[in-house]
PDB file of C-alpha atoms in Angstrom:
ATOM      1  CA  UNK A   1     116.144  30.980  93.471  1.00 65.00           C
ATOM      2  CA  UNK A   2     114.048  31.539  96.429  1.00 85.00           C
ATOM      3  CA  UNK A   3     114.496  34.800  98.803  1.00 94.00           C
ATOM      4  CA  UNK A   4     115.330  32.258 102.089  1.00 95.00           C
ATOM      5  CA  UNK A   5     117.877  33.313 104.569  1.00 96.00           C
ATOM      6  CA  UNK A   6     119.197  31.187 107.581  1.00 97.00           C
ATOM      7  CA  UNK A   7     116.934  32.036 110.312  1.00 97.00           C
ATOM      8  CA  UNK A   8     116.724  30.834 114.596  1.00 97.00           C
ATOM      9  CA  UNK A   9     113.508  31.472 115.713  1.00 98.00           C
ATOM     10  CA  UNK A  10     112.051  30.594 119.534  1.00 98.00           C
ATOM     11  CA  UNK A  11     108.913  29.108 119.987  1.00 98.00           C
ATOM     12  CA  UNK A  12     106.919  29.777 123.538  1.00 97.00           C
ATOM     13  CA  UNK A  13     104.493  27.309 125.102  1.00 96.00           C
ATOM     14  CA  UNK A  14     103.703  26.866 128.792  1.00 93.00           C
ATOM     15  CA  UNK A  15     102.637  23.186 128.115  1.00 91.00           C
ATOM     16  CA  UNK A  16     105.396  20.549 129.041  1.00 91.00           C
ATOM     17  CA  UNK A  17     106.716  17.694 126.266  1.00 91.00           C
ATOM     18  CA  UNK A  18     104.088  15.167 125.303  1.00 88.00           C
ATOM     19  CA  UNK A  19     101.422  17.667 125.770  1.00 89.00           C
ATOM     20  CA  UNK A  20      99.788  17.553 122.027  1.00 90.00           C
ATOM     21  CA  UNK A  21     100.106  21.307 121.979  1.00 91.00           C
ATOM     22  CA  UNK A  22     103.947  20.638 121.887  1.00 95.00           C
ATOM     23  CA  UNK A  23     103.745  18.423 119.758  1.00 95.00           C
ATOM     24  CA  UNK A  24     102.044  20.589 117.346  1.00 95.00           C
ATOM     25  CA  UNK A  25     103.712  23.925 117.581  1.00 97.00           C
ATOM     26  CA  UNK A  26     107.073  21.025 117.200  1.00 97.00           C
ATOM     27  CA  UNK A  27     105.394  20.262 113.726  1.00 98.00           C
ATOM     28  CA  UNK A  28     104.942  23.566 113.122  1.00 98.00           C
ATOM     29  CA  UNK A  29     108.844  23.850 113.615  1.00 98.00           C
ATOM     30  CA  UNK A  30     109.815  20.850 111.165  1.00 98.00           C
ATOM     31  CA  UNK A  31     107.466  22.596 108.454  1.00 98.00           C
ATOM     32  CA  UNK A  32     109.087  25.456 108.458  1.00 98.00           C
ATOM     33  CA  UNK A  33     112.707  23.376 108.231  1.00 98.00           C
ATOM     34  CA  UNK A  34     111.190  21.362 105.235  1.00 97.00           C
ATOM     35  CA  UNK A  35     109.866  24.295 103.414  1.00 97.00           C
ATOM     36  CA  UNK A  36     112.772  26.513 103.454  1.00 97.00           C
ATOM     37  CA  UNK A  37     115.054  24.069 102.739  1.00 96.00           C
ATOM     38  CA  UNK A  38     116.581  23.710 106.247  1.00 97.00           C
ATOM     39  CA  UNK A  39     117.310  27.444 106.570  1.00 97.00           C
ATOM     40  CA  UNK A  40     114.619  28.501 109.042  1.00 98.00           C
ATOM     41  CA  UNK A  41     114.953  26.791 112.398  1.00 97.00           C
ATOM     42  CA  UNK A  42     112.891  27.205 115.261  1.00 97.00           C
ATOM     43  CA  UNK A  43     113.624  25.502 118.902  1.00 98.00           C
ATOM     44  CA  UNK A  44     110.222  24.906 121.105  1.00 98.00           C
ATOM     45  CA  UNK A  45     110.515  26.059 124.637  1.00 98.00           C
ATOM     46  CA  UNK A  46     108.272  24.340 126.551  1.00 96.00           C
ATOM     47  CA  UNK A  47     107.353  24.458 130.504  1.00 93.00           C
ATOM     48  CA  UNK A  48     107.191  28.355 130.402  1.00 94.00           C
ATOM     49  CA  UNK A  49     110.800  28.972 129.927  1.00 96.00           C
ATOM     50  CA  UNK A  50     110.782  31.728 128.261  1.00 97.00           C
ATOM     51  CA  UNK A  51     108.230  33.502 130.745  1.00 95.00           C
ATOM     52  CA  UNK A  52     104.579  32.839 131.546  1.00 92.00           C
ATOM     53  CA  UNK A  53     101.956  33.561 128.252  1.00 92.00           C
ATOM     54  CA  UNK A  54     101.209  37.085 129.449  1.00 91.00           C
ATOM     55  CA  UNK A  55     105.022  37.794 130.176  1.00 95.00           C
ATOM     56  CA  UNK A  56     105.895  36.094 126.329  1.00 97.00           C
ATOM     57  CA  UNK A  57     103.051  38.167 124.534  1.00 96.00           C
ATOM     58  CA  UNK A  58     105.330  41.095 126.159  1.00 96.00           C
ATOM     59  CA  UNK A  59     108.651  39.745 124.961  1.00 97.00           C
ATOM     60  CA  UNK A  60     107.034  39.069 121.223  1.00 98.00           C
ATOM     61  CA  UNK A  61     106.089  42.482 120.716  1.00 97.00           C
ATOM     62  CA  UNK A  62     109.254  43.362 121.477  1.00 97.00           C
ATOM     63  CA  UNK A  63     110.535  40.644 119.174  1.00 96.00           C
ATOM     64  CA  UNK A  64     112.866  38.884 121.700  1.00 97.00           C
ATOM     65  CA  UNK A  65     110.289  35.751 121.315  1.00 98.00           C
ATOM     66  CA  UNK A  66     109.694  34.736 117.445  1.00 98.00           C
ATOM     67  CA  UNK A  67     105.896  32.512 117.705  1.00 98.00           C
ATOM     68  CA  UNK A  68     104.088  30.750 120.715  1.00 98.00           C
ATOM     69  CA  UNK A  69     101.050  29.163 120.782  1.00 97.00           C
ATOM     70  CA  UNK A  70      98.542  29.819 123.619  1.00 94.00           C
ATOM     71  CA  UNK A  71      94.942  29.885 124.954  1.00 93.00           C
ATOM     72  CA  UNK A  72      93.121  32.319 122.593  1.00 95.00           C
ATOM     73  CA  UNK A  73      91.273  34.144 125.482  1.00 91.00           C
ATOM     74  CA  UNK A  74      95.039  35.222 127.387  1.00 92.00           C
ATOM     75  CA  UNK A  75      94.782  37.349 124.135  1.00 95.00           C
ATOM     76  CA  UNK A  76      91.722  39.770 125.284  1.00 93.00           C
ATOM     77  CA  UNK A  77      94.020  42.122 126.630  1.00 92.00           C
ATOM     78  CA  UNK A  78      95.513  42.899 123.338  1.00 93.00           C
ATOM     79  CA  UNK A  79      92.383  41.854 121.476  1.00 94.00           C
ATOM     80  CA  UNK A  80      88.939  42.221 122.663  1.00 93.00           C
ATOM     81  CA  UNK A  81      86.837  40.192 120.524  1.00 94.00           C
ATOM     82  CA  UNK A  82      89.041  37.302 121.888  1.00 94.00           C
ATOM     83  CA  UNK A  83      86.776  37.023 124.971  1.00 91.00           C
ATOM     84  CA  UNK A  84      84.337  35.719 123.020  1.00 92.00           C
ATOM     85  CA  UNK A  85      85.579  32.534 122.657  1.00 92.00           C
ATOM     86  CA  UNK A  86      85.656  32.149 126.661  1.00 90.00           C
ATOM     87  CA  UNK A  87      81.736  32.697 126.822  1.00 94.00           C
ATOM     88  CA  UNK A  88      80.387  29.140 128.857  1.00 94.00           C
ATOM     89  CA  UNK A  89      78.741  26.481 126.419  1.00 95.00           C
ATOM     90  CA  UNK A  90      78.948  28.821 122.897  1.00 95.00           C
ATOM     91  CA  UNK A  91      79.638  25.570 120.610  1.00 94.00           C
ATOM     92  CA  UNK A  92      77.426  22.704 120.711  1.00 93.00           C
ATOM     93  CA  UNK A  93      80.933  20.283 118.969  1.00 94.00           C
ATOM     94  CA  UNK A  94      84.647  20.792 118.067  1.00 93.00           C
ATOM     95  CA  UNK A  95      82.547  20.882 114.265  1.00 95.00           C
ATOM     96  CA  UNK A  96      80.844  24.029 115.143  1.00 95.00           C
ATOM     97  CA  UNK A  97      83.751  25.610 116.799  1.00 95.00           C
ATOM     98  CA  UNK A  98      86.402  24.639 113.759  1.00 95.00           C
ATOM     99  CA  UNK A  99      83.492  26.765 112.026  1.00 96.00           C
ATOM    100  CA  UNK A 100      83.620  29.593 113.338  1.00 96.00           C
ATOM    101  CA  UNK A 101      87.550  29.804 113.835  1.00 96.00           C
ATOM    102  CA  UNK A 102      88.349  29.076 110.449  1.00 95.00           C
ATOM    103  CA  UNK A 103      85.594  31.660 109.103  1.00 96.00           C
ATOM    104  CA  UNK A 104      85.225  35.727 109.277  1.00 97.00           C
ATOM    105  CA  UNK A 105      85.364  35.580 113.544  1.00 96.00           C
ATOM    106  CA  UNK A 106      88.068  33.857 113.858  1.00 97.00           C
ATOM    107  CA  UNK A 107      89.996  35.941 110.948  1.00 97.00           C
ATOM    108  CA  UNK A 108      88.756  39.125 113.007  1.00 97.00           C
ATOM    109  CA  UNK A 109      89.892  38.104 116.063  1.00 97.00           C
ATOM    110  CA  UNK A 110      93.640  37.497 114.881  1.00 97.00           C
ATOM    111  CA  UNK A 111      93.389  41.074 112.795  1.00 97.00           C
ATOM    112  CA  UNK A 112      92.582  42.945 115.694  1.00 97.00           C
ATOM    113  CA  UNK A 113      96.271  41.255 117.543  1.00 98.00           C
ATOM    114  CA  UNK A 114      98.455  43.496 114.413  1.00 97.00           C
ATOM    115  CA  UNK A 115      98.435  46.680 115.398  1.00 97.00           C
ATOM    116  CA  UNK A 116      99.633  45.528 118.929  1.00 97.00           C
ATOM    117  CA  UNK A 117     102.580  44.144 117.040  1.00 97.00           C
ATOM    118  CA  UNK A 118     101.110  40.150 116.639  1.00 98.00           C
ATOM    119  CA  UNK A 119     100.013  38.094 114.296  1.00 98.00           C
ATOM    120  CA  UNK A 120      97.301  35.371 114.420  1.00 98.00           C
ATOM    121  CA  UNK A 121      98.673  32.899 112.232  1.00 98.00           C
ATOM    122  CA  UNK A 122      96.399  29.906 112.617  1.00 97.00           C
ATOM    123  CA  UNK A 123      94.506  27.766 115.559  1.00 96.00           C
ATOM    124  CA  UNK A 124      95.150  24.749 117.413  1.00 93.00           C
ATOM    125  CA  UNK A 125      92.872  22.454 119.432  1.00 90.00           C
ATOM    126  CA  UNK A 126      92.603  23.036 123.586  1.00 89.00           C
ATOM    127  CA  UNK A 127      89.401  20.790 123.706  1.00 91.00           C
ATOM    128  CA  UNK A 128      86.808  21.464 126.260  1.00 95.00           C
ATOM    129  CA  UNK A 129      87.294  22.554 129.770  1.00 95.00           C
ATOM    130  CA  UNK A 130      85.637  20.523 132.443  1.00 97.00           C
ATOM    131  CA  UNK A 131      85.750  20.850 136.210  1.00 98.00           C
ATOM    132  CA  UNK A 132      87.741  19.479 138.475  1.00 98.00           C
ATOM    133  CA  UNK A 133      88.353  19.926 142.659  1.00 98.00           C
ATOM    134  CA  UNK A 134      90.082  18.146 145.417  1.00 96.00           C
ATOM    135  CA  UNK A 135      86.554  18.350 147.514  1.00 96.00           C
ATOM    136  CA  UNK A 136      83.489  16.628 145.914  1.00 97.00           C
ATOM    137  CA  UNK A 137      82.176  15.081 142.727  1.00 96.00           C
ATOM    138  CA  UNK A 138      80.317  17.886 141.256  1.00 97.00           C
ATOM    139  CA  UNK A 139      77.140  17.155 139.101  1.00 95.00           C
ATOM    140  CA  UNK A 140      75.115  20.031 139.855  1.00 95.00           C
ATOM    141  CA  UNK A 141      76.095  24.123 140.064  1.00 95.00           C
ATOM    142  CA  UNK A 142      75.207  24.199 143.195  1.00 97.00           C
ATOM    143  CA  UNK A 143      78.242  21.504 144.122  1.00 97.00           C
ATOM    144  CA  UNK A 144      80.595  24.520 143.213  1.00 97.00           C
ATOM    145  CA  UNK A 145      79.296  27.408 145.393  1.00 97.00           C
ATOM    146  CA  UNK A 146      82.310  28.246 147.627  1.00 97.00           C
ATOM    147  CA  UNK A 147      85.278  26.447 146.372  1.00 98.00           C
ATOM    148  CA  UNK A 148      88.569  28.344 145.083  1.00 98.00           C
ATOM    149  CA  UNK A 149      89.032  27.677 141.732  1.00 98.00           C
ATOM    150  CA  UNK A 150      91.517  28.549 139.482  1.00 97.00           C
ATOM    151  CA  UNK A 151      90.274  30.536 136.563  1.00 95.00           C
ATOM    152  CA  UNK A 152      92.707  31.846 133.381  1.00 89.00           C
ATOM    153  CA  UNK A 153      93.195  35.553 134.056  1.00 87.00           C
ATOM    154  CA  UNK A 154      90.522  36.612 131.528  1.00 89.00           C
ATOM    155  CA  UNK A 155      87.286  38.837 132.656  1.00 91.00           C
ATOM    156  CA  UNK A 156      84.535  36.304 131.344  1.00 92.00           C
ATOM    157  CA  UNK A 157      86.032  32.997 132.893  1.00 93.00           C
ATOM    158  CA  UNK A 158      86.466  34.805 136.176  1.00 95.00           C
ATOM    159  CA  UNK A 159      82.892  35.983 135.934  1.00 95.00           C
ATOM    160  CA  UNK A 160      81.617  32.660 134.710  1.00 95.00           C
ATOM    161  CA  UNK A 161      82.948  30.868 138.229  1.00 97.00           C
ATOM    162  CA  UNK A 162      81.470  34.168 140.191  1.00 97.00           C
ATOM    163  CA  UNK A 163      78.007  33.004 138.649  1.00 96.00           C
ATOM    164  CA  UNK A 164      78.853  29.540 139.492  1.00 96.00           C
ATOM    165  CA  UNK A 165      79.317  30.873 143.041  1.00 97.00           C
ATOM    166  CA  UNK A 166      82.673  30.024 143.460  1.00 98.00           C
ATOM    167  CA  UNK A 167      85.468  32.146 144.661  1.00 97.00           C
ATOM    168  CA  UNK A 168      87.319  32.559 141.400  1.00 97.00           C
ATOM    169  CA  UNK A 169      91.629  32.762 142.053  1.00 97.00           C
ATOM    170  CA  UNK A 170      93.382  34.449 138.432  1.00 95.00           C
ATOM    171  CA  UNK A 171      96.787  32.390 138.361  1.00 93.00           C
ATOM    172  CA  UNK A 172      98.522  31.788 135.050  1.00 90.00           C
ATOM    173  CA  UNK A 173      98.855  27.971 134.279  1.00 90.00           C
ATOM    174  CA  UNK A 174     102.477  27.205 135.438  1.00 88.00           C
ATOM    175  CA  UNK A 175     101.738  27.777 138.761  1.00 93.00           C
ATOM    176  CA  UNK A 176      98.527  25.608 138.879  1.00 95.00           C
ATOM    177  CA  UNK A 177     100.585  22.535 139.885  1.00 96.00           C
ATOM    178  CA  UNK A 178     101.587  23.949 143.047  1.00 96.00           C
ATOM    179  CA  UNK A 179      99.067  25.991 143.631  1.00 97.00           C
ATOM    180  CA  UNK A 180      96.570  22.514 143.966  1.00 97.00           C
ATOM    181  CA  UNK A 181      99.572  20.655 146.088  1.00 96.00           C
ATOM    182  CA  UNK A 182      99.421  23.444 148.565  1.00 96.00           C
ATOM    183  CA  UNK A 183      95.838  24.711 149.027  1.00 96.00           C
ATOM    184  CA  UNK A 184      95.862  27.610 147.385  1.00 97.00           C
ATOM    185  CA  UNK A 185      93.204  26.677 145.189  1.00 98.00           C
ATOM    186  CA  UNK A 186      90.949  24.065 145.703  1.00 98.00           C
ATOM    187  CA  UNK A 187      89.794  23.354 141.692  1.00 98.00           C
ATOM    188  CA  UNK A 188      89.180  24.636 138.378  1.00 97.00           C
ATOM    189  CA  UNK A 189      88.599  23.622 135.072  1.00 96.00           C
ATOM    190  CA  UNK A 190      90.716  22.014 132.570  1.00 96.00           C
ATOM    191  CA  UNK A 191      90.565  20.124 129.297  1.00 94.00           C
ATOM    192  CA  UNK A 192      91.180  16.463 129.589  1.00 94.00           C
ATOM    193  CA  UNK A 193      95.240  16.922 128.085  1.00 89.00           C
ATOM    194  CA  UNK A 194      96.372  19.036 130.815  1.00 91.00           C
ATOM    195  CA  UNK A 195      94.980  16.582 133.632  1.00 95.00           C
ATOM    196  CA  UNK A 196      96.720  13.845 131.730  1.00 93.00           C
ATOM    197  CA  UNK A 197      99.726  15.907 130.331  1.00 89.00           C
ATOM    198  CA  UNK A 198     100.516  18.711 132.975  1.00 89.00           C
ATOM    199  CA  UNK A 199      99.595  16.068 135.241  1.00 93.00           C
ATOM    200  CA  UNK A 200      96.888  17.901 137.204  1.00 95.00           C
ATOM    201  CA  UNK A 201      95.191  14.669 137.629  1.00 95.00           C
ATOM    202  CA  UNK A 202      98.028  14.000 140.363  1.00 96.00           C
ATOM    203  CA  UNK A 203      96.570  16.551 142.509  1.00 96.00           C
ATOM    204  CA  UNK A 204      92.696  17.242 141.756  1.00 96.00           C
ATOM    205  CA  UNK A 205      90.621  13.640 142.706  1.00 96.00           C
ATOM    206  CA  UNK A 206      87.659  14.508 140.929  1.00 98.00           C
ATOM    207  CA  UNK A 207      86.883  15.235 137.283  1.00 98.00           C
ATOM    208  CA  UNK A 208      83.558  16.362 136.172  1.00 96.00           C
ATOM    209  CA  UNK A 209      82.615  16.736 132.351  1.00 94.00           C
ATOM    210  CA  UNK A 210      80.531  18.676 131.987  1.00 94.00           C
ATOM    211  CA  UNK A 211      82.576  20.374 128.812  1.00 95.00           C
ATOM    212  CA  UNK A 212      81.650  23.993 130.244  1.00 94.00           C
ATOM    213  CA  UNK A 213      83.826  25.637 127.506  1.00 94.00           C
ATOM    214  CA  UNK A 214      85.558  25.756 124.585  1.00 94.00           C
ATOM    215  CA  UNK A 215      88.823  26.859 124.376  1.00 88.00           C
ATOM    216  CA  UNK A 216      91.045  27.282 121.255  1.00 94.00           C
ATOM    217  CA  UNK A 217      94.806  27.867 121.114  1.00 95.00           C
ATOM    218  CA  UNK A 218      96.333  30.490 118.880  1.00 97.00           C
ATOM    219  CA  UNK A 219      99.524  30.453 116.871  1.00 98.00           C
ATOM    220  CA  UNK A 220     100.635  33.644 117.508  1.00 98.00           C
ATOM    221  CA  UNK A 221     103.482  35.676 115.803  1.00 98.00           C
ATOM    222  CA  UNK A 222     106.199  38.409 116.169  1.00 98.00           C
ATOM    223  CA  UNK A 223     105.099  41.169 113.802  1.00 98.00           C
ATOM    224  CA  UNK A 224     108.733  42.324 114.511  1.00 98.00           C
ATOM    225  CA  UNK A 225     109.717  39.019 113.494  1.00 98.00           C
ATOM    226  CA  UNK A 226     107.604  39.148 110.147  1.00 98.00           C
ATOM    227  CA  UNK A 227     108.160  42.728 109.197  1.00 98.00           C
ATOM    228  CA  UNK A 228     111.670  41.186 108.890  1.00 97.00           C
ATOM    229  CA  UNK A 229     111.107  38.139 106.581  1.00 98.00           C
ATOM    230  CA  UNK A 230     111.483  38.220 102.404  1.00 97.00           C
ATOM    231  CA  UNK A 231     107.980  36.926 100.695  1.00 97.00           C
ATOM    232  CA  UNK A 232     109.283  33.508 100.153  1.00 97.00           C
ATOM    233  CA  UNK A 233     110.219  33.132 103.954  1.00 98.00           C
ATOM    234  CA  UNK A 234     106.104  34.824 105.057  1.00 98.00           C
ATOM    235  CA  UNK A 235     104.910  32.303 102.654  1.00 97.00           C
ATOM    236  CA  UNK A 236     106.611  29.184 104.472  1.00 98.00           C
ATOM    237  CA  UNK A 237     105.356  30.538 107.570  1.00 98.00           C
ATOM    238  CA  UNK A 238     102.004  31.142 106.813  1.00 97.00           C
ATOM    239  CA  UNK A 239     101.866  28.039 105.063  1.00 97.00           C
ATOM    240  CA  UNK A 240     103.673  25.908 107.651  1.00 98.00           C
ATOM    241  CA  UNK A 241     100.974  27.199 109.891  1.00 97.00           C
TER     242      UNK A 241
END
């Protein structure tokens, strides 16, 4: 006698299929089929689709967009405290970082996203970012003074590359591709799944680990979504999450 209705949601992500991050906002999808029974389907949009992560925060608090899973710092905007996770080498390991996500930061950082009409629901696993550029190997700062590099739009990663002394270019990730193929940006720093999945690899020649940061992914909710959802059906999603 559970309080489930048939529900369609859409799911956001600007990764592209066989990207893990698909993968697990898909599971996140077939979890919330098994638990309600079948009644509460949600289709993943991949490749941007529905709009670039800044464009689909937009569209969620508007409720057009149901969840979407994205870098945790895109959310400083809406969040402040959510810049703190783009701070250059703040974990020593993925331990220490699972840590402090799962524990009162973490929970604080998703709290602040509810009065902007959000909800944090849980976090997924970018990896670290390391650099990579179409120029040199680079194995000392000094290697990056002067290249373009693509940063995430987000204050402290833009300042970060300034100290590094390169010219830092804000673009959101679905134009990265083409941005490298062209010139407009000669590097940047990614985790090793989006040179492998988003195929950056194809157009960046060198790959540098030096794991300058750690960047998590948030599961990220339509409060206009929730406010609309019976007990029973909040449960399944918060425990899907």
């Amino acid at each position: 006698a559970l309080d489930i209705k048939e529900h369609s949601f859409k799911l956001a992500t600007s990764n592209v299929e066989g990207n893990p991050q698909v993968d697990g906002l898909q599971k996140f999808a077939d979890l919330l089929k098994a638990k309600s029974g079948g009644k509460m389907q949600g289709k993943v949009f991949t490749g941007a689709t529905l709009g670039k992560d800044i464009q689909v925060l937009s569209s969620m608090q508007g409720g057009t967009v149901d969840f979407a899973s994205m870098n945790t710092n895109l959310l400083v905007g809406i969040a402040k405290d959510a810049g703190l996770v783009d701070l250059p080498y703040l974990f020593d390991s993925e331990q220490e970082a699972y840590a402090v996500l799962d524990g009162a930061v973490g929970k604080k950082i998703h709290a602040e996203l509810e009065p902007r009409g959000l909800l944090g629901l849980s976090y997924f696993d970018m990896g670290y970012y390391s650099l990579h550029n179409n120029k040199l190997p680079i194995t000392k700062v000094e290697d990056v003074k002067g290249l373009k590099m693509h940063v995430t739009e987000t204050p402290v990663t833009i300042d970060t590359f300034k100290a590094f002394g390169a010219t830092a270019v804000p673009l959101p990730y679905a134009e990265l591709y083409n941005a490298l193929e062209q010139g407009v940006v000669e590097g940047g720093g990614q985790p090793p799944l989006n040179m492998t999945y988003g195929k950056i690899g194809e157009v960046s020649k060198y790959y540098s680990m030096n794991r300058y940061s750690y960047t998590p992914v948030s599961l990220v909710m339509s409060k206009k979504t929730w406010d609309k959802l019976s007990a029973d059906e909040k449960k399944v999603v918060a425990d899907s999450a």
